[in-house]
Each structure stands twice: as structure tokens, then as C-alpha cells.
Short mmCIF file of C-alpha atoms in Angstrom, two decimals:
data_model
loop_
_atom_site.label_atom_id
_atom_site.label_comp_id
_atom_site.label_asym_id
_atom_site.label_seq_id
_atom_site.Cartn_x
_atom_site.Cartn_y
_atom_site.Cartn_z
CA MET T 1 -10.70 -55.48 -85.21
CA LYS T 2 -11.34 -51.77 -84.65
CA HIS T 3 -13.57 -51.72 -87.72
CA LEU T 4 -15.57 -54.67 -86.33
CA ILE T 5 -16.13 -53.01 -82.95
CA PHE T 6 -17.08 -49.75 -84.66
CA SER T 7 -19.57 -51.60 -86.88
CA ILE T 8 -21.14 -53.33 -83.87
CA LEU T 9 -21.46 -50.04 -81.98
CA LEU T 10 -22.94 -48.38 -85.04
CA LEU T 11 -25.43 -51.22 -85.43
CA LEU T 12 -26.43 -50.98 -81.77
CA MET T 13 -26.82 -47.23 -82.10
CA PHE T 14 -29.08 -47.57 -85.14
CA LYS T 15 -31.11 -50.27 -83.33
CA ALA T 16 -31.51 -48.06 -80.23
CA GLU T 17 -32.54 -45.12 -82.39
CA ALA T 18 -35.06 -47.29 -84.25
CA GLN T 19 -36.41 -48.64 -80.97
CA SER T 20 -36.58 -45.14 -79.52
CA SER T 21 -38.41 -43.95 -82.64
CA ALA T 22 -40.88 -46.87 -82.45
CA LEU T 23 -41.44 -46.16 -78.76
CA ALA T 24 -42.10 -42.50 -79.51
CA VAL T 25 -44.69 -43.50 -82.11
CA ALA T 26 -46.35 -45.89 -79.65
CA ASP T 27 -46.35 -43.26 -76.89
CA SER T 28 -47.89 -40.65 -79.20
CA LEU T 29 -50.70 -43.08 -80.08
CA TYR T 30 -51.26 -43.93 -76.40
CA ILE T 31 -51.41 -40.27 -75.34
CA ILE T 32 -54.22 -39.46 -77.80
CA GLY T 33 -56.20 -42.58 -76.83
CA ASN T 34 -55.54 -44.67 -79.93
CA TYR T 35 -54.92 -47.69 -77.72
CA SER T 36 -55.30 -50.56 -80.21
CA LYS T 37 -52.67 -49.12 -82.56
CA ALA T 38 -50.50 -48.25 -79.57
CA ILE T 39 -50.58 -51.90 -78.47
CA ASN T 40 -49.37 -52.99 -81.89
CA GLU T 41 -46.50 -50.50 -81.80
CA TYR T 42 -45.50 -51.39 -78.23
CA SER T 43 -45.46 -55.08 -79.24
CA LYS T 44 -42.83 -54.25 -81.89
CA VAL T 45 -40.66 -52.48 -79.30
CA GLY T 46 -40.67 -55.21 -76.65
CA GLY T 47 -39.24 -54.96 -73.14
CA LEU T 48 -40.82 -54.35 -69.73
CA SER T 49 -41.58 -50.66 -70.30
CA ALA T 50 -43.52 -51.51 -73.43
CA ALA T 51 -45.27 -54.40 -71.66
CA LEU T 52 -46.39 -52.01 -68.92
CA GLN T 53 -47.79 -49.64 -71.53
CA ILE T 54 -49.60 -52.54 -73.22
CA ALA T 55 -51.16 -53.40 -69.85
CA ARG T 56 -52.27 -49.78 -69.43
CA SER T 57 -53.70 -49.74 -72.96
CA TYR T 58 -55.73 -52.90 -72.40
CA ASN T 59 -56.95 -51.42 -69.11
CA ALA T 60 -57.99 -48.22 -70.89
CA VAL T 61 -60.10 -50.07 -73.50
CA GLY T 62 -61.72 -52.27 -70.83
CA ASN T 63 -60.02 -55.55 -71.73
CA TYR T 64 -59.24 -56.21 -68.09
CA GLU T 65 -58.20 -59.87 -68.37
CA LYS T 66 -55.48 -59.09 -70.94
CA ALA T 67 -54.43 -56.08 -68.86
CA ILE T 68 -54.06 -58.26 -65.77
CA THR T 69 -52.01 -60.80 -67.75
CA GLN T 70 -49.65 -58.07 -68.98
CA TYR T 71 -49.32 -56.49 -65.52
CA GLN T 72 -48.60 -59.91 -64.03
CA TYR T 73 -45.87 -60.49 -66.63
CA VAL T 74 -44.19 -57.20 -65.70
CA VAL T 75 -44.44 -57.96 -61.97
CA ASP T 76 -43.07 -61.48 -62.40
CA GLU T 77 -40.10 -60.12 -64.36
CA ASP T 78 -39.50 -57.21 -61.95
CA VAL T 79 -40.70 -58.08 -58.44
CA GLU T 80 -39.56 -54.68 -57.12
CA ASN T 81 -41.69 -52.71 -59.58
CA GLN T 82 -44.09 -50.98 -57.18
CA LEU T 83 -45.85 -48.96 -59.88
CA ALA T 84 -46.85 -52.03 -61.90
CA GLN T 85 -48.01 -53.79 -58.73
CA PHE T 86 -49.99 -50.74 -57.63
CA GLU T 87 -51.82 -50.50 -60.96
CA LEU T 88 -52.40 -54.27 -60.96
CA GLY T 89 -53.80 -54.18 -57.42
CA LYS T 90 -56.24 -51.39 -58.26
CA LEU T 91 -57.41 -53.25 -61.35
CA LEU T 92 -57.93 -56.48 -59.39
CA LEU T 93 -59.97 -54.50 -56.86
CA LYS T 94 -62.00 -52.98 -59.70
CA VAL T 95 -62.94 -56.41 -61.12
CA ASN T 96 -63.79 -57.76 -57.64
CA ARG T 97 -60.86 -60.17 -57.39
CA PHE T 98 -60.45 -59.18 -53.78
CA GLU T 99 -58.22 -61.99 -52.53
CA ASP T 100 -55.78 -61.44 -55.40
CA ALA T 101 -55.85 -57.69 -54.77
CA LYS T 102 -55.22 -58.29 -51.07
CA SER T 103 -52.12 -60.34 -51.91
CA VAL T 104 -50.77 -57.53 -54.12
CA PHE T 105 -51.41 -54.72 -51.64
CA THR T 106 -50.06 -56.78 -48.72
CA ASN T 107 -46.85 -57.25 -50.68
CA LEU T 108 -46.71 -53.53 -51.54
CA SER T 109 -47.25 -52.59 -47.89
CA ASN T 110 -44.32 -54.78 -46.96
CA LEU T 111 -42.14 -53.39 -49.76
CA ASN T 112 -42.90 -49.78 -48.83
CA THR T 113 -44.12 -49.28 -45.27
CA THR T 114 -44.24 -45.48 -45.56
CA ASN T 115 -46.74 -45.18 -48.42
CA PRO T 116 -50.25 -44.28 -47.11
CA GLU T 117 -51.90 -45.20 -50.46
CA PHE T 118 -50.86 -48.84 -50.08
CA GLN T 119 -52.37 -48.91 -46.59
CA PHE T 120 -55.57 -47.25 -47.83
CA TYR T 121 -56.07 -49.73 -50.65
CA LEU T 122 -55.37 -52.64 -48.34
CA GLY T 123 -58.13 -51.17 -46.16
CA GLU T 124 -60.43 -50.99 -49.21
CA VAL T 125 -59.79 -54.65 -50.04
CA ASN T 126 -60.53 -55.72 -46.47
CA ARG T 127 -63.71 -53.61 -46.49
CA HIS T 128 -64.96 -55.47 -49.56
CA LEU T 129 -64.05 -58.75 -47.88
CA ASP T 130 -66.19 -57.69 -44.87
CA ALA T 131 -63.09 -57.72 -42.66
CA THR T 132 -64.19 -54.52 -40.92
CA GLY T 133 -61.66 -54.56 -38.11
CA ALA T 134 -58.76 -55.07 -40.52
CA SER T 135 -60.00 -52.32 -42.87
CA LEU T 136 -60.30 -49.79 -40.04
CA LYS T 137 -56.80 -50.68 -38.90
CA GLN T 138 -55.39 -50.01 -42.39
CA TYR T 139 -57.23 -46.67 -42.75
CA LYS T 140 -55.79 -45.60 -39.40
CA LYS T 141 -52.30 -46.64 -40.54
CA ALA T 142 -52.74 -44.51 -43.66
CA ILE T 143 -53.67 -41.52 -41.49
CA ASP T 144 -50.68 -42.17 -39.22
CA LEU T 145 -48.48 -41.89 -42.32
CA ASP T 146 -50.40 -38.92 -43.76
CA SER T 147 -52.74 -37.06 -41.44
CA THR T 148 -54.37 -35.35 -44.46
CA HIS T 149 -55.35 -38.59 -46.21
CA LEU T 150 -58.97 -37.60 -46.92
CA ARG T 151 -60.20 -40.91 -48.33
CA SER T 152 -59.10 -42.78 -45.22
CA LEU T 153 -60.61 -40.08 -42.99
CA PHE T 154 -63.86 -40.35 -44.95
CA GLN T 155 -64.07 -44.14 -44.70
CA LEU T 156 -63.51 -44.03 -40.94
CA ALA T 157 -66.00 -41.18 -40.52
CA LYS T 158 -68.56 -43.03 -42.65
CA HIS T 159 -68.14 -46.24 -40.64
CA TYR T 160 -68.66 -44.52 -37.29
CA THR T 161 -71.57 -42.44 -38.65
CA ILE T 162 -73.39 -45.61 -39.75
CA LYS T 163 -72.67 -47.19 -36.36
CA GLN T 164 -73.96 -43.95 -34.76
CA GLU T 165 -70.77 -43.63 -32.71
CA ARG T 166 -71.04 -39.86 -32.58
CA ASP T 167 -67.73 -38.91 -30.97
CA ASN T 168 -65.60 -41.22 -33.13
CA ALA T 169 -67.36 -40.04 -36.27
CA LEU T 170 -66.86 -36.37 -35.41
CA THR T 171 -63.16 -36.95 -34.67
CA TYR T 172 -62.45 -38.01 -38.25
CA ILE T 173 -64.99 -35.69 -39.88
CA LEU T 174 -63.53 -32.59 -38.23
CA LYS T 175 -59.95 -33.70 -38.98
CA GLY T 176 -60.85 -33.99 -42.65
CA LEU T 177 -62.71 -30.68 -42.77
CA ASN T 178 -59.74 -29.02 -41.10
CA TYR T 179 -57.71 -29.80 -44.24
CA TYR T 180 -60.47 -29.30 -46.79
CA GLU T 181 -63.41 -27.32 -45.47
CA ASN T 182 -65.55 -27.77 -48.60
CA ASP T 183 -65.34 -31.54 -48.90
CA VAL T 184 -69.01 -32.25 -49.64
CA SER T 185 -68.85 -35.90 -48.48
CA LEU T 186 -67.48 -34.96 -45.06
CA ILE T 187 -69.92 -32.03 -44.66
CA ASN T 188 -72.73 -34.44 -45.49
CA LEU T 189 -71.50 -36.89 -42.83
CA HIS T 190 -71.22 -34.04 -40.32
CA ALA T 191 -74.83 -33.08 -41.01
CA LEU T 192 -75.98 -36.71 -40.66
CA VAL T 193 -74.20 -37.14 -37.32
CA LEU T 194 -75.94 -34.05 -35.95
CA PHE T 195 -79.26 -35.15 -37.48
CA ASN T 196 -78.98 -38.60 -35.86
CA ASP T 197 -78.16 -36.88 -32.58
CA ALA T 198 -81.38 -34.80 -32.91
CA GLN T 199 -79.34 -31.58 -33.19
CA PHE T 200 -81.57 -30.37 -36.01
CA GLU T 201 -80.79 -26.66 -35.65
CA LYS T 202 -77.07 -27.35 -36.15
CA ALA T 203 -77.67 -29.87 -38.93
CA ILE T 204 -79.74 -27.46 -41.06
CA PRO T 205 -76.93 -25.08 -42.22
CA LEU T 206 -74.74 -28.09 -43.07
CA PHE T 207 -77.41 -29.72 -45.24
CA GLU T 208 -78.00 -26.32 -46.87
CA HIS T 209 -74.25 -26.03 -47.56
CA VAL T 210 -74.28 -29.52 -49.12
CA LEU T 211 -76.93 -28.26 -51.57
CA GLU T 212 -74.87 -25.14 -52.30
CA LEU T 213 -71.92 -27.38 -53.19
CA GLY T 214 -74.01 -29.12 -55.85
CA GLU T 215 -75.14 -32.25 -53.99
CA ASP T 216 -78.73 -31.75 -55.16
CA LYS T 217 -79.99 -35.14 -53.96
CA ASN T 218 -83.41 -36.18 -52.68
CA TYR T 219 -82.11 -37.50 -49.37
CA VAL T 220 -80.72 -34.03 -48.54
CA TYR T 221 -84.17 -32.45 -48.99
CA GLU T 222 -85.74 -35.29 -46.98
CA LYS T 223 -83.39 -34.67 -44.03
CA LEU T 224 -83.84 -30.91 -44.38
CA GLY T 225 -87.62 -31.26 -44.39
CA ILE T 226 -87.55 -33.25 -41.16
CA SER T 227 -85.01 -30.87 -39.60
CA TYR T 228 -87.03 -27.77 -40.52
CA ASN T 229 -90.15 -29.37 -39.09
CA LYS T 230 -88.40 -30.32 -35.84
CA ASN T 231 -86.99 -26.79 -35.64
CA TRP T 232 -90.46 -25.23 -36.16
CA GLU T 233 -89.49 -23.75 -39.54
CA PHE T 234 -92.68 -24.90 -41.23
CA LYS T 235 -92.48 -22.74 -44.36
CA LYS T 236 -89.02 -24.06 -45.23
CA ALA T 237 -90.13 -27.62 -44.49
CA LYS T 238 -93.01 -27.25 -46.95
CA GLU T 239 -90.63 -25.84 -49.58
CA ALA T 240 -88.30 -28.83 -49.19
CA TYR T 241 -91.17 -31.30 -49.52
CA ALA T 242 -92.58 -29.38 -52.52
CA ILE T 243 -89.28 -29.92 -54.34
CA LEU T 244 -89.42 -33.64 -53.56
CA LEU T 245 -93.01 -33.96 -54.75
CA LYS T 246 -92.11 -32.29 -58.06
CA ARG T 247 -89.51 -34.99 -58.54
CA ASP T 248 -91.65 -37.89 -57.35
CA ASP T 249 -95.33 -37.51 -56.47
CA THR T 250 -95.71 -41.24 -55.81
CA ASN T 251 -93.59 -41.32 -52.64
CA SER T 252 -96.04 -41.81 -49.79
CA GLN T 253 -93.48 -40.92 -47.10
CA ILE T 254 -93.18 -37.35 -48.42
CA TYR T 255 -96.95 -36.88 -48.05
CA PHE T 256 -96.83 -38.34 -44.54
CA ASP T 257 -93.97 -36.02 -43.57
CA LEU T 258 -95.79 -33.04 -45.07
CA ALA T 259 -98.92 -34.01 -43.14
CA SER T 260 -96.80 -33.99 -39.98
CA VAL T 261 -95.85 -30.36 -40.68
CA TYR T 262 -99.51 -29.31 -41.01
CA GLN T 263 -100.43 -31.33 -37.94
CA LYS T 264 -97.76 -29.54 -35.95
CA GLU T 265 -99.20 -26.23 -37.19
CA SER T 266 -102.63 -27.45 -35.96
CA LYS T 267 -103.93 -27.31 -39.54
CA LEU T 268 -105.57 -30.67 -39.11
CA ASP T 269 -107.81 -30.61 -42.20
CA SER T 270 -104.76 -30.03 -44.41
CA ALA T 271 -102.92 -32.79 -42.58
CA LYS T 272 -105.79 -35.19 -43.36
CA ILE T 273 -105.64 -34.28 -47.05
CA PHE T 274 -101.94 -35.20 -47.29
CA ILE T 275 -102.38 -38.38 -45.27
CA ASN T 276 -105.12 -39.48 -47.65
CA LYS T 277 -102.85 -38.62 -50.61
CA ALA T 278 -100.12 -40.72 -49.02
CA MET T 279 -102.49 -43.64 -48.63
CA ALA T 280 -103.65 -43.25 -52.23
CA VAL T 281 -100.11 -43.91 -53.51
CA GLN T 282 -98.93 -46.22 -50.75
CA LYS T 283 -98.43 -49.89 -51.54
CA PRO T 284 -99.44 -52.18 -49.98
CA ILE T 285 -99.61 -51.29 -46.24
CA PHE T 286 -101.83 -48.46 -45.01
CA ALA T 287 -101.02 -48.77 -41.30
CA ASN T 288 -99.06 -45.51 -41.17
CA GLY T 289 -101.89 -43.54 -42.78
CA TYR T 290 -104.62 -44.93 -40.55
CA ASN T 291 -102.37 -44.39 -37.55
CA GLN T 292 -101.75 -40.71 -38.33
CA LEU T 293 -105.44 -40.11 -39.08
CA ALA T 294 -106.25 -41.70 -35.74
CA TYR T 295 -103.89 -39.32 -33.93
CA ILE T 296 -105.58 -36.35 -35.62
CA ALA T 297 -109.04 -37.64 -34.70
CA ARG T 298 -107.95 -38.08 -31.09
CA GLU T 299 -106.50 -34.56 -31.10
CA GLN T 300 -109.94 -33.35 -32.27
CA LYS T 301 -111.52 -35.28 -29.35
CA ASP T 302 -113.24 -37.62 -31.83
CA PHE T 303 -112.30 -40.68 -29.78
CA LYS T 304 -114.77 -43.08 -31.39
CA ASN T 305 -113.41 -42.39 -34.88
CA ALA T 306 -109.83 -42.49 -33.58
CA PHE T 307 -110.54 -45.92 -32.08
CA LYS T 308 -111.85 -47.25 -35.42
CA LEU T 309 -108.83 -45.86 -37.27
CA PHE T 310 -106.38 -47.42 -34.79
CA GLU T 311 -108.19 -50.73 -35.28
CA ARG T 312 -107.80 -50.45 -39.05
CA ALA T 313 -104.11 -49.62 -38.62
CA HIS T 314 -103.73 -52.70 -36.42
CA LYS T 315 -105.31 -54.92 -39.07
CA GLU T 316 -102.73 -53.65 -41.55
CA ASP T 317 -99.79 -54.12 -39.18
CA THR T 318 -100.29 -56.41 -36.20
CA SER T 319 -96.58 -56.29 -35.30
CA ASP T 320 -96.68 -52.69 -34.03
CA ALA T 321 -97.23 -52.81 -30.26
CA LEU T 322 -97.83 -49.07 -29.98
CA ILE T 323 -100.82 -49.20 -32.34
CA TYR T 324 -102.53 -51.78 -30.14
CA TYR T 325 -101.66 -49.79 -27.03
CA ASN T 326 -103.42 -46.81 -28.64
CA ILE T 327 -106.49 -48.99 -29.25
CA ALA T 328 -106.59 -49.76 -25.52
CA THR T 329 -106.05 -46.19 -24.31
CA THR T 330 -108.46 -44.66 -26.84
CA TYR T 331 -111.28 -47.02 -25.90
CA ASP T 332 -110.45 -46.24 -22.27
CA GLN T 333 -111.17 -42.57 -23.04
CA PHE T 334 -114.67 -43.00 -24.48
CA GLY T 335 -115.84 -46.56 -23.74
CA THR T 336 -118.16 -47.45 -20.89
CA ASP T 337 -117.62 -51.20 -20.65
CA LEU T 338 -115.05 -51.73 -17.89
CA LYS T 339 -114.49 -55.40 -18.76
CA LYS T 340 -113.83 -54.49 -22.39
CA LYS T 341 -111.30 -51.86 -21.29
CA LEU T 342 -109.62 -54.46 -19.08
CA GLY T 343 -109.56 -56.94 -21.98
CA TYR T 344 -107.71 -54.55 -24.29
CA TYR T 345 -104.99 -53.88 -21.71
CA GLU T 346 -104.62 -57.57 -20.86
CA ASN T 347 -104.34 -58.45 -24.56
CA PHE T 348 -101.63 -55.81 -24.90
CA LEU T 349 -99.57 -57.44 -22.13
CA LYS T 350 -100.17 -60.92 -23.57
CA ASP T 351 -99.47 -60.14 -27.25
CA TYR T 352 -96.63 -57.65 -26.80
CA PRO T 353 -94.60 -58.71 -23.74
CA ASN T 354 -91.47 -56.70 -22.95
CA GLN T 355 -92.10 -54.19 -25.74
CA HIS T 356 -92.18 -50.46 -24.95
CA PRO T 357 -91.39 -50.79 -21.21
CA TYR T 358 -93.11 -47.49 -20.32
CA TYR T 359 -96.38 -48.48 -21.98
CA TYR T 360 -96.10 -51.99 -20.54
CA GLU T 361 -95.85 -50.66 -16.98
CA THR T 362 -98.63 -48.12 -17.62
CA ALA T 363 -100.89 -50.91 -18.88
CA LYS T 364 -100.16 -53.03 -15.80
CA LYS T 365 -101.05 -50.11 -13.56
CA ARG T 366 -104.28 -49.45 -15.47
CA ILE T 367 -105.24 -53.15 -15.22
CA SER T 368 -104.97 -52.97 -11.43
CA GLU T 369 -107.14 -49.84 -11.37
CA LEU T 370 -109.78 -51.38 -13.66
CA LYS T 371 -109.93 -54.59 -11.63
CA GLU T 372 -110.55 -52.46 -8.56
CA GLU T 373 -113.26 -50.46 -10.35
CA ILE T 374 -114.96 -53.69 -11.55
CA HIS T 375 -114.83 -55.11 -8.02
CA PHE T 376 -116.45 -52.01 -6.49
CA ALA T 377 -119.02 -51.89 -9.32
CA LYS T 378 -120.15 -55.40 -8.34
CA ASP T 379 -120.47 -54.35 -4.72
#
């Protein structure tokens, strides 16, 4: 009997050693990225640990359906296995199976209520499902569990920046930057909040810092160009736009913005050149170009030409109430026909009711004055 027990123990020991050896081989293949061979070796070993590694291997080679099947097997066999569920949930999110991912992360959040990552990913799932309120709630829960959770802070800051809720955005931006002052995403959001709030002088050094941190993107130069221009730093504005034009000389908006810089410097001939360049590459609407040329002509007291340019802009874009208002006021400045002046203002009120309240009230006042002038002219 003792010999039998000893033989059984010896057999089990040899089997465990063989299994351990096979697992070591499989692990060594997995570590160096030889995933297909690793899968074969793990299949020989068997067991939940090997199944989890097979799932990870399939995930690594991009065979997501087989990876999900393996993860699901592990989870079904061990419902308390949070690691397998976590990896499964992230994979389901990656392949856009949002409802399935939501089920996994909801379960994880219930299993472990103190893990901020589970709350964050549940927030991510809800964000993709357009359940904004639920996603914000989960991000806030993650921050309650870990006040330094940068990804949750970023998502909240981004949401409130897009909604232009300045104070809420700054609350989460500054919290995040307090923990990691060189987080380029949060610095970028900080700059955008100030930019949207017309605090261009304060936004400039933040956009510049974003560039220093390697975020060499066109939109940063675009915002910097506008900010420099608004802050009367014309040389820097031109430098920013020059960089953009080197990258893309077919973007009409860059030419328009550059023309605005020259116009602000009262270099009107240069402004015209860039407006014409913008119109040369603009497709298909030229309203913006004609409109800006009209403003320059009016600034040069060339009211008749300004009037013609505003009319051309209006033909390109009849939806813009301000363009038609400019037609009326420009003709009012040089025209002699009182009834024609009156007609333009009346058409403005008729075609663009309740748009631009200030201009609407100004037009009504001018109509009263013109009617009075016409009446006295008859007398």
C-alpha cells in the first residue's frame, strides 16, 4: 500500500514538473511575442491560467473574436476573476461592443466598489453610448476614489470645455495640472478655455508651451495666430500663419486670417492681396472674401466699390443678415435716392426678422428718419 501511494505521489510530481516545464516554455514564447506558438503550448498545458494566456495571445495578434471567446470561458469558470473581466471589458470596448462592455464593467464596479479604473471605463462605455450624464457621473466617482485620476479629470475638463462652461472646465483642468503640470492635453484645454473666453494674452503662453511639449499641430498655430492678432502682436501672428501656409497653401481661412492682420496694421493693399489669394483657393463660396474686401473699400472711403462688393457677397451667401445690413448702410453713406435707401432697410427687416437685435433696432430707427426726410422732401 505504501508503495502504491508513493508511486501515485511520484507520478503526480512528474506530471506537475512536466506541466510546469510546458508552462515555462509557453510563457517564454509569449514574452518574446511568438504568440501563435505560445497558444499551441498553452493548449497542451490546459487550465484557467493557460486559457487566460491564450486569450491574451489572441488579443495580441488581433484575433479579437477568439480572444473574447477565451476570456469569456475564463470568466464563466471563475466569476470572481476581476483581471480576466477587466481585460475582456477593455477588449469589448475596443471592438465597439459597447452594451457587452457595459455589462462587464457594471459587474466589476459592483464586485469592487473602490477601484477607480472600473468607474472610469464604465464612464467611457457610457460616453460611447451617448449617455453623457451617466458618463460624467462615473468619471466623478473615479475622481472621488482617486483624486489624481488624470484620464477622468481630462474627460470632464474636455466635456465642459466643449460646452464652454468655463468655471467647471477650469476646476478639473487645474486639478489635473496640480498633479502633473506638463500634461499636454490639459494645458491645451486650459489654453482653449482662455481662448474661448477671449483672454488671448493669457492663452498665448499656454499654446506656446503646448508647442514646446511637442504638440506641433496646425490647430495650435491657428489659435496662436488669432491670439497674437487680437493681442496686437502682428509679427508673431504672421510667423504663425507662415508656418501654416508652408504646410498647406490651399487653406483659404489662413489667407483670410493673415489679411485680417494686415488690415489691423492698416496695410490695406497687402490685406487685399491675401484676400484675393484666399478667394483664388476657396471653394465654392466667395462671400467671406467679397465681404472683407468690402470692409477695406469702406475703410478707404470708397463707398461705391464697397457697396458693389457687399452685393456680390450677398449673392454668394444670402443667409448672412449682416452682409445685407452692410448693403443698406453703405448705400446710405453714398446714395442720393431716399426711397432706395428706405427700401434696403425695409428689406432687411422683412428678410431677416429678429436677427442681430442691435442692427434690427438701428434699421427701424433709420426707417423712421428716412420716412420723415421723404415727407419733408415732398413738402
